[in-house]
Short mmCIF file of C-alpha atoms in Angstrom, two decimals:
data_model
loop_
_atom_site.label_atom_id
_atom_site.label_comp_id
_atom_site.label_asym_id
_atom_site.label_seq_id
_atom_site.Cartn_x
_atom_site.Cartn_y
_atom_site.Cartn_z
CA MET A 1 66.66 102.15 136.05
CA LYS A 2 66.78 100.16 132.81
CA LYS A 3 70.23 99.05 131.73
CA VAL A 4 71.45 99.91 128.25
CA LYS A 5 72.51 96.80 126.37
CA TYR A 6 75.46 96.86 123.98
CA GLN A 7 76.74 94.48 121.36
CA ASN A 8 80.36 94.03 120.32
CA VAL A 9 80.96 94.95 116.68
CA LYS A 10 84.14 94.18 114.72
CA ARG A 11 85.34 97.33 112.97
CA MET A 12 89.00 96.81 112.02
CA THR A 13 91.03 93.74 111.15
CA LEU A 14 94.46 92.99 112.59
CA THR A 15 96.01 93.95 109.25
CA GLY A 16 94.20 97.29 109.33
CA ARG A 17 95.39 98.00 112.87
CA ILE A 18 98.99 97.15 112.03
CA ILE A 19 98.89 99.44 108.98
CA HIS A 20 97.31 102.20 111.10
CA TRP A 21 100.10 102.21 113.68
CA ILE A 22 102.87 101.80 111.12
CA ASN A 23 101.50 104.85 109.32
CA ALA A 24 101.24 106.79 112.57
CA PHE A 25 104.89 106.23 113.51
CA ALA A 26 106.08 106.75 109.92
CA ILE A 27 104.27 110.12 109.70
CA VAL A 28 105.78 111.27 113.00
CA ALA A 29 109.27 110.25 111.83
CA ALA A 30 108.83 111.88 108.42
CA VAL A 31 107.53 115.15 109.90
CA ILE A 32 110.32 115.48 112.48
CA THR A 33 113.11 114.63 110.04
CA GLY A 34 111.51 116.68 107.26
CA LEU A 35 111.50 119.78 109.45
CA TYR A 36 115.15 119.20 110.24
CA ILE A 37 116.07 118.76 106.57
CA ALA A 38 114.31 122.04 105.75
CA HIS A 39 115.90 123.88 108.68
CA PRO A 40 118.53 122.05 110.80
CA TYR A 41 117.36 123.09 114.24
CA TYR A 42 118.85 120.69 116.78
CA GLN A 43 122.43 120.16 115.60
CA THR A 44 123.48 123.05 117.86
CA PHE A 45 122.69 120.84 120.86
CA ILE A 46 125.36 118.34 119.80
CA ALA A 47 128.82 118.88 121.24
CA ASP A 48 130.71 117.69 118.17
CA PRO A 49 130.23 119.23 114.73
CA ALA A 50 127.11 117.92 113.00
CA VAL A 51 129.17 116.74 110.06
CA ASP A 52 131.07 114.35 112.35
CA LYS A 53 127.85 112.84 113.64
CA TYR A 54 126.24 112.56 110.19
CA VAL A 55 123.15 114.30 111.59
CA MET A 56 121.77 115.38 108.22
CA ALA A 57 122.59 112.02 106.66
CA TRP A 58 120.72 110.14 109.39
CA ASN A 59 117.75 112.50 109.17
CA ARG A 60 117.58 112.09 105.40
CA TRP A 61 117.80 108.30 105.79
CA VAL A 62 114.99 108.15 108.38
CA HIS A 63 112.90 110.55 106.27
CA PHE A 64 113.39 108.40 103.18
CA ILE A 65 112.59 105.15 105.00
CA GLY A 66 109.49 106.71 106.60
CA ALA A 67 108.33 107.91 103.18
CA ILE A 68 108.90 104.48 101.63
CA ILE A 69 106.85 102.84 104.40
CA LEU A 70 103.99 105.30 103.82
CA ASP A 71 104.14 104.69 100.08
CA VAL A 72 104.01 100.91 100.49
CA THR A 73 101.13 101.02 102.98
CA SER A 74 99.27 103.44 100.71
CA ILE A 75 99.50 100.87 97.90
CA VAL A 76 98.23 98.16 100.26
CA ILE A 77 95.37 100.39 101.41
CA ALA A 78 94.46 101.23 97.81
CA TYR A 79 94.23 97.50 97.11
CA LEU A 80 92.11 96.88 100.22
CA TYR A 81 89.75 99.71 99.22
CA PHE A 82 88.54 97.48 96.40
CA PHE A 83 89.43 93.89 97.28
CA SER A 84 89.25 93.57 101.07
CA ARG A 85 87.17 90.62 102.24
CA PHE A 86 86.25 92.48 105.43
CA GLU A 87 84.81 95.65 103.87
CA LYS A 88 85.24 97.63 100.65
CA PRO A 89 85.60 101.34 101.48
CA TYR A 90 85.26 102.41 97.84
CA LYS A 91 81.53 101.70 98.11
CA LYS A 92 81.28 104.54 100.64
CA LEU A 93 82.91 106.94 98.16
CA ILE A 94 80.20 106.47 95.55
CA PRO A 95 78.02 109.63 95.72
CA SER A 96 74.77 107.70 95.99
CA PRO A 97 71.80 109.31 97.78
CA LYS A 98 72.34 106.96 100.73
CA ASN A 99 76.04 107.82 101.09
CA VAL A 100 75.44 111.56 100.70
CA ARG A 101 72.72 111.49 103.36
CA GLU A 102 74.99 109.55 105.72
CA PHE A 103 77.91 111.92 105.09
CA PHE A 104 75.91 115.00 106.06
CA ALA A 105 74.20 113.17 108.92
CA VAL A 106 77.60 112.38 110.47
CA LEU A 107 78.84 115.92 109.79
CA GLY A 108 75.66 117.34 111.34
CA ASN A 109 76.15 115.11 114.35
CA LEU A 110 79.63 116.58 114.83
CA ILE A 111 78.55 120.19 114.35
CA SER A 112 75.50 119.86 116.59
CA LEU A 113 77.54 118.18 119.36
CA ASN A 114 75.60 114.92 119.11
CA ARG A 115 72.15 116.47 119.39
CA HIS A 116 71.03 114.60 116.28
CA LYS A 117 72.27 111.10 115.42
CA TYR A 118 70.33 109.76 112.47
CA PHE A 119 72.71 107.09 111.20
CA ASP A 120 74.04 103.67 112.07
CA SER A 121 77.38 104.00 113.87
CA SER A 122 78.08 100.27 113.91
CA HIS A 123 79.89 100.44 110.55
CA ASN A 124 82.41 102.68 108.83
CA ASP A 125 80.54 105.78 107.66
CA SER A 126 80.90 107.89 104.51
CA PHE A 127 82.34 110.87 106.38
CA ASN A 128 85.28 108.90 107.79
CA THR A 129 85.89 107.14 104.47
CA VAL A 130 86.08 110.45 102.59
CA TYR A 131 88.28 111.88 105.35
CA PHE A 132 90.79 109.00 105.14
CA THR A 133 90.76 109.08 101.35
CA ILE A 134 91.88 112.72 101.52
CA LEU A 135 94.83 111.62 103.69
CA HIS A 136 95.86 108.94 101.20
CA LEU A 137 95.69 111.42 98.32
CA MET A 138 97.92 113.82 100.27
CA LEU A 139 100.39 110.99 100.87
CA VAL A 140 100.47 110.26 97.14
CA TRP A 141 101.20 113.93 96.47
CA MET A 142 103.97 113.86 99.08
CA LEU A 143 105.41 110.81 97.31
CA LEU A 144 105.49 112.54 93.92
CA THR A 145 106.88 115.87 95.13
CA GLY A 146 109.34 114.14 97.46
CA LEU A 147 110.72 111.98 94.66
CA GLN A 148 111.06 115.06 92.46
CA LEU A 149 113.17 116.72 95.16
CA TYR A 150 115.14 113.50 95.57
CA VAL A 151 115.89 113.02 91.87
CA HIS A 152 117.00 116.64 91.60
CA GLY A 153 120.00 115.61 93.71
CA LEU A 154 120.98 113.06 91.07
CA GLU A 155 121.97 115.72 88.56
CA SER A 156 124.53 113.44 86.90
CA GLY A 157 121.71 111.14 85.82
CA LEU A 158 123.41 108.26 87.62
CA SER A 159 122.59 106.26 90.73
CA SER A 160 123.98 103.25 92.55
CA ILE A 161 121.44 101.03 90.77
CA GLY A 162 121.86 102.48 87.28
CA GLU A 163 120.63 105.25 84.98
CA TRP A 164 117.13 103.78 84.72
CA TRP A 165 116.20 104.89 88.25
CA PRO A 166 116.73 108.67 87.81
CA ALA A 167 115.23 108.47 84.31
CA MET A 168 112.08 106.81 85.64
CA LEU A 169 111.74 109.33 88.47
CA HIS A 170 112.11 112.25 86.06
CA PHE A 171 109.46 110.72 83.80
CA ALA A 172 107.06 110.15 86.71
CA THR A 173 107.53 113.39 88.67
CA ASP A 174 108.86 116.21 86.45
CA TRP A 175 105.30 117.33 85.80
CA THR A 176 105.00 118.37 89.45
CA ILE A 177 107.26 121.34 88.69
CA ALA A 178 104.78 122.80 86.21
CA ALA A 179 101.84 121.82 88.43
CA THR A 180 103.16 123.74 91.44
CA GLY A 181 104.34 126.91 89.71
CA GLY A 182 107.26 126.23 87.40
CA THR A 183 110.30 125.98 89.66
CA LEU A 184 111.80 123.37 91.95
CA MET A 185 111.30 125.75 94.86
CA ASP A 186 107.55 125.65 94.16
CA VAL A 187 107.70 121.85 94.48
CA ARG A 188 109.58 122.19 97.77
CA ILE A 189 107.05 124.69 99.13
CA SER A 190 104.13 122.47 98.09
CA HIS A 191 105.79 119.46 99.74
CA HIS A 192 106.30 121.46 102.93
CA GLU A 193 102.77 122.93 102.98
CA THR A 194 101.18 119.53 102.38
CA MET A 195 103.05 118.27 105.43
CA TRP A 196 101.23 120.86 107.56
CA TRP A 197 97.90 119.78 106.07
CA ILE A 198 98.73 116.20 107.09
CA VAL A 199 99.61 117.40 110.60
CA ALA A 200 96.27 119.25 110.75
CA TRP A 201 94.50 116.13 109.45
CA THR A 202 96.13 114.04 112.20
CA MET A 203 95.16 116.48 114.94
CA PHE A 204 91.52 116.48 113.85
CA HIS A 205 91.53 112.69 113.49
CA ILE A 206 92.69 112.22 117.09
CA TYR A 207 90.25 114.87 118.32
CA TYR A 208 87.33 113.33 116.45
CA GLN A 209 87.97 109.80 117.71
CA VAL A 210 88.11 111.08 121.30
CA TRP A 211 84.98 113.14 120.61
CA ARG A 212 83.08 110.11 119.30
CA THR A 213 84.19 108.04 122.29
CA ILE A 214 82.94 110.64 124.75
CA TYR A 215 79.67 111.56 123.04
CA TRP A 216 78.58 108.23 121.62
CA GLN A 217 79.89 106.15 124.55
CA GLU A 218 80.58 103.23 122.23
CA GLY A 219 84.34 102.88 122.74
CA ASP A 220 85.36 104.10 119.27
CA ILE A 221 88.89 104.89 120.38
CA ALA A 222 89.39 101.20 121.19
CA ILE A 223 88.96 100.21 117.53
CA VAL A 224 92.64 100.80 116.67
CA PHE A 225 93.73 98.69 119.67
CA GLY A 226 91.35 95.74 119.74
CA GLY A 227 89.54 96.09 116.44
CA SER A 228 86.07 96.28 117.99
CA LYS A 229 83.63 98.78 119.49
CA PHE A 230 80.29 98.57 121.27
CA VAL A 231 76.99 99.81 119.91
CA ARG A 232 73.65 99.99 121.60
CA LYS A 233 71.31 97.14 120.79
CA ARG A 234 68.25 98.17 118.87
CA LYS A 235 64.91 97.41 120.44
#
C-alpha cells in the first residue's frame, strides 16, 4: 500500500495564536458575567448577602475588562488584516471570481460532507476569512452598544477622568439608540441578542475545526496550538 506523503505548512503566527486564545477566554468571561449582569442568577448560592461580597461589582468589572481586551485585540486584528507580513486577509474579502469560487467550493465541501474538495486547503480560504470578519464586526457592534449602556450610567455627565469621557462616548454611541429602535432598552436587547449570535458563531467554529480535522485528516485543529498543519503533497 502506497504511503500518503504530507508536508508541514505554517498557518498561524505566534501573535495570531496568542490573540486567538486571549479572545477565547475574554469571550467566555464576557458572556458569563454579561448573563449575570442581565439576570443575577448565582448570588443565591452565596451565604452572605450579595451586596457584602460585591458580586455585581466584580461581575461588572470582569465584564468591562473582558470587553476592553476584545476591543483592543479587534483593533490589532484590523491592522493585521491589511499590514501583516505573514498574510493579508483583506485580499480574501475582495469579491474576485477566484475568491467567490473558493468560497462556494469550501461551503460545498462542508455541505457535501467532503465528497468534493476542489480547492487548496494549505492556506487560509475565503470562507473562513469571511466567517471571522463577521465575528469581528459583531464585536465592534458589542463595543458600541456596550459603551452606550455604560455611558447611560454616567447621567451626571461626570467621570473620574473628567467630563470629556462621557461626552465622547455620547458622541460616538448615541446613534445606536436610533439604530436599534429608539430606546435604551432596544440597545440593551440588541447587545444581548448579539451575544447569542457570538455564542452560536463560537459553537460552529469549534465544530467546523473538528470537522475539518476529521474529514481532511490534515491536523487543522492543531493550528491554534502549534501554528502549523499538514497537507498532502501534490504529485
